[in-house]
Every structure is written in structure tokens, then in C-alpha cells.
Short mmCIF file of C-alpha atoms in Angstrom, two decimals:
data_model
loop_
_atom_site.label_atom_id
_atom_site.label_comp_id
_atom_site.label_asym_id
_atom_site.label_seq_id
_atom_site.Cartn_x
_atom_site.Cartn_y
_atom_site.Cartn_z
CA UNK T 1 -11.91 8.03 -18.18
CA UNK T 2 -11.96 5.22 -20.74
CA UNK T 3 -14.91 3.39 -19.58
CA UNK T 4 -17.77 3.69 -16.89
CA UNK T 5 -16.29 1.65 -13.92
CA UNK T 6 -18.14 -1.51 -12.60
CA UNK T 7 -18.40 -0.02 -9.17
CA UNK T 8 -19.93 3.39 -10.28
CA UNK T 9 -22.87 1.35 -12.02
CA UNK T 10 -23.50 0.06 -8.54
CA UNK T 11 -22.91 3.07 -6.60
CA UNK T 12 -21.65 6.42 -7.93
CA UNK T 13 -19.10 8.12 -6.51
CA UNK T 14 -16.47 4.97 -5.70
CA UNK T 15 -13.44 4.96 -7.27
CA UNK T 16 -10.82 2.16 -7.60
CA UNK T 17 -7.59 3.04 -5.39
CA UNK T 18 -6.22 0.63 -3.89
CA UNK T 19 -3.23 0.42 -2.03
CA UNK T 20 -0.38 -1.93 -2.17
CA UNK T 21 -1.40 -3.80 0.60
CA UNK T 22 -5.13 -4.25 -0.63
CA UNK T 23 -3.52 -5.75 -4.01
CA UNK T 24 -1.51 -8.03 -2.74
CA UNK T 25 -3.15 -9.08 0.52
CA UNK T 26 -6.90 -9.21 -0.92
CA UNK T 27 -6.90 -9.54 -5.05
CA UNK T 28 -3.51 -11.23 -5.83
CA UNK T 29 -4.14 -13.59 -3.00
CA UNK T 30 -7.68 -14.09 -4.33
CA UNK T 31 -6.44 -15.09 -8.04
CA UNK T 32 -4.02 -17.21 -7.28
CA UNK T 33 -6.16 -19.38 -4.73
CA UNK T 34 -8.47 -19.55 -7.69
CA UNK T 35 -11.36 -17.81 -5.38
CA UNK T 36 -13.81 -16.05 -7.19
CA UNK T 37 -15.15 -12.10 -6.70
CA UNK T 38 -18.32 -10.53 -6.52
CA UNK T 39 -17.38 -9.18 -10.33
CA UNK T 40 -14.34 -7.93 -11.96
CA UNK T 41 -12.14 -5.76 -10.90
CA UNK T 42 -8.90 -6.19 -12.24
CA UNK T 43 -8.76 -7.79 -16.23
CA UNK T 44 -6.56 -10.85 -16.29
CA UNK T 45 -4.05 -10.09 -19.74
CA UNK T 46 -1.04 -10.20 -21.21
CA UNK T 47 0.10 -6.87 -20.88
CA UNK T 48 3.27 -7.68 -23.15
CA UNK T 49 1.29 -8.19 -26.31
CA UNK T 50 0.38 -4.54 -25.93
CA UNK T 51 2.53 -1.22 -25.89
CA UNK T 52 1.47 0.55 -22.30
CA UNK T 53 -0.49 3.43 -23.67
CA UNK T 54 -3.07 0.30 -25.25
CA UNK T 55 -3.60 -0.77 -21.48
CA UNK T 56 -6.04 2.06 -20.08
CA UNK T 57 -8.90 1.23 -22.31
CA UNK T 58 -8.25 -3.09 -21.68
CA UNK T 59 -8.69 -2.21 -18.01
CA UNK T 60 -12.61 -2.58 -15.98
CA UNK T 61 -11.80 -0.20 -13.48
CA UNK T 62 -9.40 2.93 -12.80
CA UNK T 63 -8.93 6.49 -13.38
CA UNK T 64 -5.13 7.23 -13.33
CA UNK T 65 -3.91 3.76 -13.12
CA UNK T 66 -5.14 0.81 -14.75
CA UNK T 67 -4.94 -3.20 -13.18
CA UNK T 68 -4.40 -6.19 -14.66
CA UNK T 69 -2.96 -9.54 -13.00
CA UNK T 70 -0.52 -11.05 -15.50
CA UNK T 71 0.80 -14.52 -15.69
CA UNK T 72 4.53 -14.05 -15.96
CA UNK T 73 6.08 -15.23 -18.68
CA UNK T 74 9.25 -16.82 -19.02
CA UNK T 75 11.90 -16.01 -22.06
CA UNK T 76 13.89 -19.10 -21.40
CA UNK T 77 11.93 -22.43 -19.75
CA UNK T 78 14.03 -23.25 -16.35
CA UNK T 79 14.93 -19.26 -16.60
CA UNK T 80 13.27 -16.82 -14.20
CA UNK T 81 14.11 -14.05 -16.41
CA UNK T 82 10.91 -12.55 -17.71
CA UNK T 83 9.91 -11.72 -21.31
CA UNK T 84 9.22 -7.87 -21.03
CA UNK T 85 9.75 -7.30 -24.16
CA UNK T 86 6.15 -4.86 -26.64
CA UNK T 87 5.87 -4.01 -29.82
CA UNK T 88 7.27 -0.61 -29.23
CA UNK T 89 9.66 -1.34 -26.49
CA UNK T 90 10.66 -2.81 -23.68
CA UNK T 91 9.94 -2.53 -19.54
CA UNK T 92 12.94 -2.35 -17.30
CA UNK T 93 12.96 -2.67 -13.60
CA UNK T 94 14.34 0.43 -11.61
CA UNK T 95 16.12 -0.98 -8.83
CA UNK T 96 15.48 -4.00 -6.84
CA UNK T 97 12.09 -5.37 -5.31
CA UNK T 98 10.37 -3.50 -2.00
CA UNK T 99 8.78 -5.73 0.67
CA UNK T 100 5.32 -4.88 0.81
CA UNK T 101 4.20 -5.02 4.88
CA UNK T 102 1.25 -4.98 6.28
CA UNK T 103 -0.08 -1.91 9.01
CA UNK T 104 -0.90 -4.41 11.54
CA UNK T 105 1.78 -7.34 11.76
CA UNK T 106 4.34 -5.94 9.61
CA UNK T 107 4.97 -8.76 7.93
CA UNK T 108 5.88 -9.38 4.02
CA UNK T 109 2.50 -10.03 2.47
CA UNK T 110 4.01 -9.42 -0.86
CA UNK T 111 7.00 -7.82 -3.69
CA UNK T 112 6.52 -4.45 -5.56
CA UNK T 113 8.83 -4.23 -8.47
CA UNK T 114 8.71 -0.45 -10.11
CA UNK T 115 10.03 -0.29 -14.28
CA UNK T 116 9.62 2.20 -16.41
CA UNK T 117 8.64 1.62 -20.42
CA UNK T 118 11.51 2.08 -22.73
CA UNK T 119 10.77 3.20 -26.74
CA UNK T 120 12.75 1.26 -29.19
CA UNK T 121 15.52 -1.12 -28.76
CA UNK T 122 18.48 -1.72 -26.35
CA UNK T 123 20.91 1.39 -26.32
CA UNK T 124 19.05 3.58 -28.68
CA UNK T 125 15.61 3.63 -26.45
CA UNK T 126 14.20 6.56 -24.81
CA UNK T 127 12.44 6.57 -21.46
CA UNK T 128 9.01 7.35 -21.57
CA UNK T 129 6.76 8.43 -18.73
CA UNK T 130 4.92 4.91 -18.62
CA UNK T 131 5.06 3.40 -15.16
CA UNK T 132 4.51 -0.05 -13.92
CA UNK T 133 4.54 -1.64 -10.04
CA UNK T 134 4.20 -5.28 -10.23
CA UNK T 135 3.50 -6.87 -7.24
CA UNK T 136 3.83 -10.72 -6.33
CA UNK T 137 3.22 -12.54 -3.49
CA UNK T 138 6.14 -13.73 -1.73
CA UNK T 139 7.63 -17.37 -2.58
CA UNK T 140 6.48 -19.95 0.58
CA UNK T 141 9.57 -22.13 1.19
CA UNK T 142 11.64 -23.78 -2.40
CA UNK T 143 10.68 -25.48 -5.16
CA UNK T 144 12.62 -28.00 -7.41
CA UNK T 145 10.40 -27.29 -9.93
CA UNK T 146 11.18 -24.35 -10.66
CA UNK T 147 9.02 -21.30 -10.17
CA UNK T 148 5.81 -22.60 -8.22
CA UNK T 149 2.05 -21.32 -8.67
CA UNK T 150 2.74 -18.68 -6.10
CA UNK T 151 4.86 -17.12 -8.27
CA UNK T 152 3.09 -17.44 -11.92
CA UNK T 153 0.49 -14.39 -11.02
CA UNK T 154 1.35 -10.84 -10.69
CA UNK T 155 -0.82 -7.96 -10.34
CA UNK T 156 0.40 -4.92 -12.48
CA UNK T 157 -0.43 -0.78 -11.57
CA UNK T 158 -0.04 0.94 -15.16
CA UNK T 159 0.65 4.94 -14.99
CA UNK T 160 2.11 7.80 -16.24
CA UNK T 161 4.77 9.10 -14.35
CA UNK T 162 3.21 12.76 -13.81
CA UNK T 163 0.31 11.51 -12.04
CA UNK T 164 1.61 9.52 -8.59
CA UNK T 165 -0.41 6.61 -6.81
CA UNK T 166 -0.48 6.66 -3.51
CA UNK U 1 -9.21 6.67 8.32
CA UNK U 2 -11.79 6.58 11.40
CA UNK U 3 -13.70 3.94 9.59
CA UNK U 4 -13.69 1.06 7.52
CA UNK U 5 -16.18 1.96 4.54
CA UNK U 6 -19.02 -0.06 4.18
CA UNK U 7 -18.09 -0.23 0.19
CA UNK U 8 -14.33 -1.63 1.43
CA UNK U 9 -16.29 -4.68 3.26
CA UNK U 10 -17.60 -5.32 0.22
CA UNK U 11 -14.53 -4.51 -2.57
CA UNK U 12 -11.13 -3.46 -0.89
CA UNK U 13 -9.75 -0.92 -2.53
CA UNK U 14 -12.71 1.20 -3.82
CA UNK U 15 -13.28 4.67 -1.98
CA UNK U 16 -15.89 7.71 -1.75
CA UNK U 17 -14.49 10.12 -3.91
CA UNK U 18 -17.66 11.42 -5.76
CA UNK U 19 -17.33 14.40 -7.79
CA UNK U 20 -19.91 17.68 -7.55
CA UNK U 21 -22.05 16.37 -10.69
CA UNK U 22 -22.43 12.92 -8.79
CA UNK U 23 -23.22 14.12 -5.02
CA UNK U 24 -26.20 16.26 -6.62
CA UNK U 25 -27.45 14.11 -9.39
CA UNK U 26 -27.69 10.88 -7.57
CA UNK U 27 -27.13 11.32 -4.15
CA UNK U 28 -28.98 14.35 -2.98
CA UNK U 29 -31.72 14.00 -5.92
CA UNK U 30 -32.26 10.32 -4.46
CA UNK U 31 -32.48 10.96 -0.91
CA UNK U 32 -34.67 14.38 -1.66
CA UNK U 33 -37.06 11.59 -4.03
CA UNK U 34 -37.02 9.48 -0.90
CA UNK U 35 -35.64 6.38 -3.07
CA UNK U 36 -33.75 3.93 -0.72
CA UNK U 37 -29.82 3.43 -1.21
CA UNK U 38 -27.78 -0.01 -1.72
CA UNK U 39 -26.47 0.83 1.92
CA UNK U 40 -26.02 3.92 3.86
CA UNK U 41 -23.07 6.10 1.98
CA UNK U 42 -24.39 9.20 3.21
CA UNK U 43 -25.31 10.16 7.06
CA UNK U 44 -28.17 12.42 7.44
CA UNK U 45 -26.72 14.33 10.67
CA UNK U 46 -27.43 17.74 11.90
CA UNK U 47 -24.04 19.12 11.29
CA UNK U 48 -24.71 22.36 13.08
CA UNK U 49 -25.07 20.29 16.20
CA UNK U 50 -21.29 19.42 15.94
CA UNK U 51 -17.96 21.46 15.38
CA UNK U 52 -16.43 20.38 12.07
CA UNK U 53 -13.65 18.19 13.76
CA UNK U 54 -16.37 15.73 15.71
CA UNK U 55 -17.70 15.46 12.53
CA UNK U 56 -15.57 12.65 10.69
CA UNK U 57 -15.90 9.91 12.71
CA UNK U 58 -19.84 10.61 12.15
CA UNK U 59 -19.35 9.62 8.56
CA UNK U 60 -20.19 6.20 6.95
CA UNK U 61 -17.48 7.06 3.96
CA UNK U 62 -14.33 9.34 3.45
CA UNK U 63 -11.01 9.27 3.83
CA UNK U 64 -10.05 13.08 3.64
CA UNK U 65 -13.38 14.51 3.40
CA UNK U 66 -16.49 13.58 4.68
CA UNK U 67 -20.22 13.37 3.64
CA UNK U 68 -23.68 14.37 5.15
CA UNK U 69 -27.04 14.82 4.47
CA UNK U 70 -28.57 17.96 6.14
CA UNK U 71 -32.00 19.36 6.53
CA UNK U 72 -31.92 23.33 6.26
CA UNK U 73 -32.72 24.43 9.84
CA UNK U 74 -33.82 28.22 9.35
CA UNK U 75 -32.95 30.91 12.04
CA UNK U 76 -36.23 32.45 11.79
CA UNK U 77 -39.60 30.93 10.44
CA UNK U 78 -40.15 32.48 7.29
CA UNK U 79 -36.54 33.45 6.53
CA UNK U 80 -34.21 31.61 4.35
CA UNK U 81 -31.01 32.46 6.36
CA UNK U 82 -30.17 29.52 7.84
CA UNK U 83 -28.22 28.55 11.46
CA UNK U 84 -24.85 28.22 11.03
CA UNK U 85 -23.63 28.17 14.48
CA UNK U 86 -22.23 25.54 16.25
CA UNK U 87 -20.72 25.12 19.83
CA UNK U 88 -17.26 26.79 19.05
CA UNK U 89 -17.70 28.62 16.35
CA UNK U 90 -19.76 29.48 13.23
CA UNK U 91 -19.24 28.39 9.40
CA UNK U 92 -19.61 31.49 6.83
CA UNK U 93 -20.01 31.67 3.19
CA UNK U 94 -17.56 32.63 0.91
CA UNK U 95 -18.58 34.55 -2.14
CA UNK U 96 -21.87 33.55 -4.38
CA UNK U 97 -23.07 29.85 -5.21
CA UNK U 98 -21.98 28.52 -8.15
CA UNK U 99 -23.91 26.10 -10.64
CA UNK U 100 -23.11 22.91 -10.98
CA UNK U 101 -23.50 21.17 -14.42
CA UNK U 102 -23.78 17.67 -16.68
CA UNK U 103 -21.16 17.17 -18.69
CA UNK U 104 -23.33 15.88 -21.35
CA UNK U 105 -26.09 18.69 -21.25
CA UNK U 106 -24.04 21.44 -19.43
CA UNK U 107 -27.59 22.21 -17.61
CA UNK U 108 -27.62 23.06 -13.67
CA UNK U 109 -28.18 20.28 -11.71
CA UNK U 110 -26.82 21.67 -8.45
CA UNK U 111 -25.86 24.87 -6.49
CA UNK U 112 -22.77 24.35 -4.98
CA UNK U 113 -21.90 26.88 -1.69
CA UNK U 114 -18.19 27.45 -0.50
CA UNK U 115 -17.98 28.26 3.63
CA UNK U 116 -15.04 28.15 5.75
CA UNK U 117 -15.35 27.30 9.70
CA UNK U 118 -14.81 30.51 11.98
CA UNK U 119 -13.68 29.75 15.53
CA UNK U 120 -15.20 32.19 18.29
CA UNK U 121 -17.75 34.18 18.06
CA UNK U 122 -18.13 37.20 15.87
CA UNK U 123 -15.63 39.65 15.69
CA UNK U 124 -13.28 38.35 17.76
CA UNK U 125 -13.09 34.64 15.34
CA UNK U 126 -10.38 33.31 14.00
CA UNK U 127 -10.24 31.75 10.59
CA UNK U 128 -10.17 27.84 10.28
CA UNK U 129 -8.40 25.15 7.81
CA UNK U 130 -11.98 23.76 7.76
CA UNK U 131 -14.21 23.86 4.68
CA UNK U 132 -17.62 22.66 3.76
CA UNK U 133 -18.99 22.71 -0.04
CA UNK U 134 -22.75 22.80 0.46
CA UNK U 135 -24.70 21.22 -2.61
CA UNK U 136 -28.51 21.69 -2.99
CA UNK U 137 -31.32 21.34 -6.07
CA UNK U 138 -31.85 24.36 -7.61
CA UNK U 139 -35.53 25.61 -6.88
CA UNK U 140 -38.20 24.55 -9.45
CA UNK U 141 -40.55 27.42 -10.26
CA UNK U 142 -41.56 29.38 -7.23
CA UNK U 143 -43.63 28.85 -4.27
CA UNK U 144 -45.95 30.82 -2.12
CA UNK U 145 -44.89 28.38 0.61
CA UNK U 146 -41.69 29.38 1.01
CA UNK U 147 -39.09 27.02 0.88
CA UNK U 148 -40.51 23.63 -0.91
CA UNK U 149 -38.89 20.42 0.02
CA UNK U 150 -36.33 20.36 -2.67
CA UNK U 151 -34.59 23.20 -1.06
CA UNK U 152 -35.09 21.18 2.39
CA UNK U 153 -32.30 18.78 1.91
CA UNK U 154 -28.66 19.60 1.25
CA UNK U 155 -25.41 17.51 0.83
CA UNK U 156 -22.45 18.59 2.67
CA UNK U 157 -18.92 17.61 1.90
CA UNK U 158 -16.42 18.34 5.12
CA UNK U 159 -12.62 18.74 4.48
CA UNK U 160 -9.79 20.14 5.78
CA UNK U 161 -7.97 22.78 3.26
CA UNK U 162 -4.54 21.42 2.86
CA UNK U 163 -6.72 18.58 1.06
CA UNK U 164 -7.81 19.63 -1.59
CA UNK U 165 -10.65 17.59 -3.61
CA UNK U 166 -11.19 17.58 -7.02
#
């Protein structure tokens, strides 16, 4: 444990696991309508300018997996291809996105991605155990414009890969 | 999840998952000092009134194990072995109490009691999947009294064993 969590000065004994459904549907939601929370939770940050084992101690609260919400950044403008790209490596997505559904309607409330942290460059990298599910809320309708605010936020899970969030 | 915590109202995502060191030096020395709580966390409940299964949707908190304040009831006056019977069966130490200590100071804080819930009655009970880890202050000096009130109060934390908490 990097740093006392916010929640534990309050009350000792809470811990910050959320679950997919709680990130999307209450925080990520939050941000992006610009609404504001009782205190901190998640860090806003670019997580790219730092190599993933640099994260845990950048984070407010969690344990075994730190949370940041991330404006996405874009390697070409007009391209949706993002810039994942650290000092150390890269992140590369592991299949394609999940719907994220809620218990009650079982509707999309939002997109998990899952990637996995890469040392060095292109075909000479090795996998590492660094973990990341970033989650986005779904896009409402088009946009000529290109990507729309919906879609500049994400909200990031950092782990390692022996440790598995719920 | 019988429940919604009361800390979830307040910050989704955040859950009751204190750790030994935590139930005893804030929670149990707090109540014991009478000193009043943010909100109710902990339910002060004569478990022995209950068989372990009624008992989580008693609990403010807890997802897979659940928390209670309870005042020693003692089988006879004068004697420190306590009731431990309920309507279907009986709960029943397992081995000595262990010390619980800081981190920082590695001094005991806490005795922490292991007992597993027996259905039936006596010889003819059958073993349970039901555990409780009873937490209480250890005594200060001695006292012709008998029991003083910091042995009074315990903490309880209810789970069943293919959980396992940290």
C-alpha cells in the first residue's frame, strides 16, 4: 500500500473495489458530465507519460489496482487510433471491446478494453504482467466531428496480472 | 449482497473489508470508549440470539462476511465462560486466542478467537462451513470485579469458510 487511502482517513476499514459497472455507470459518467465528488477518488493523468509500474504510487485510492480517468489521446488528428505508446514500452489491446451491462436493465452502460504492457519495441518486446481495463462510455448516436466528448474520457484499472479484479 | 452499504450511498465502489489491526484498534476500542461513529458500520446485535445464517442480512456492511458488536453474555454470574448456544446449534472455539498486533509497534492491541458453528446439539453435531473470528481488548491490569468493561464488548466477524478473508 503506497499511500493511506482517502476513504480510510474517514472511516477505516473501506477499501476501493469497484466493479465495472460502478466505474462506468457512477465515476466515468460523473467526469465527463463535469459533476463534481465529495473528494477524489480516481487521479485524472496521463498514464502514457509514465511506464505502468510508476502508476500505483500517482493513484489516491487502491490496493491491487490503481484508477485514473485518462483523456485519450490521439496519434494522428482525424485518427481514432490512440497513442499508447511509454517510455519503456508500449500497451496493446487483447482482443476486442466487452459491453459492460448493467444487473438490472441489461443494457450497455459502457466498453471495457483489456491490454497488456509490452517492454521494448515492436517485435523484440516482451510481455510483462502489467494489466490495464479501460472502460468508456458508449458513443450516443454519430458525430461529424470526429470523436465527441463522450468519447475523450476513459477510466483506466492498472494491475498485475497475478492478482485478478473482480 | 443483502444490502446496499451505507458507505456505497455515499462513494460507490468502496467496501467493508477491514483487516484484524483495524476492527480492534478503531472499531471495537471506539465503541468500548463510547465515542460516536460517522454512521453505523457496525451492528451491536446479540448474535447468540440468531443462527449464523439469519445473521447477514442483520449487518449494516459486508459482502462475504459480516460485522457485529456483541456484549459478552456469561453462562453463569461470576464465570467467564460465555453462552454460545443458539437455536440450532452451538459455535465452539478452535484452539487458543491469538494476539493481534500494530504494524508499527508490533504491541497487542487485540485477542483474536477462531470458532466454527456446530449444528445439533452436543455429541450428536455436525460440523458447519460457518466461522466467526471473535476480537476483544486485551485486559488491563486485573480486577477484583471480575470482568471490567473492556472485556464486555467484542467484535465479531461472520463468514462462511470457502471465503476466506485476509
Amino acid at each position: 500500500k503506497m499511500r493511506e487511502s482517502v476513504a480510510e482517513v474517514i472511516l477505516p476499514g473501506f477499501r476501493f473495489h469497484p466493479t465495472d459497472e460502478e466505474l462506468v455507470g457512477f465515476y466515468l459518467r460523473r467526469k465527463i458530465q463535469d459533476k463534481a465528488f465529495p473528494f477524489q477518488v480516481i487521479t485524472p493523468l496521463d498514464i502514457y507519460n509514465y511506464d505502468p509500474w510508476e502508476l500505483p504510487k500517482l493513484s489516491v485510492c487502491g490496493e491491487n489496482a490503481w484508477y485514473f480517468f485518462c483523456l485519450r489521446d490521439h496519434k494522428f488528428r482525424n485518427s481514432l487510433r490512440p497513442n499508447r505508446i511509454t517510455k519503456s514500452g508500449f500497451w496493446k489491446a487483447t482482443g476486442p471491446d466487452r459491453p459492460i451491462s448493467t444487473v438490472e436493465t441489461s443494457s450497455c452502460v459502457g466498453l471495457k478494453k483489456t491490454l497488456v504492457f509490452y517492454k521494448g519495441r515492436a517485435t523484440k518486446a516482451t510481455k510483462t504482467e502489467w494489466v490495464m481495463h479501460e472502460f468508456r462510455l458508449p458513443t450516443i448516436g454519430s458525430s461529424a466531428q470526429g470523436s465527441c466528448e463522450q468519447e475523450s474520457w476513459s477510466v483506466c484499472r492498472i494491475f498485475r496480472k497475478r492478482w485478478s479484479p473482480r
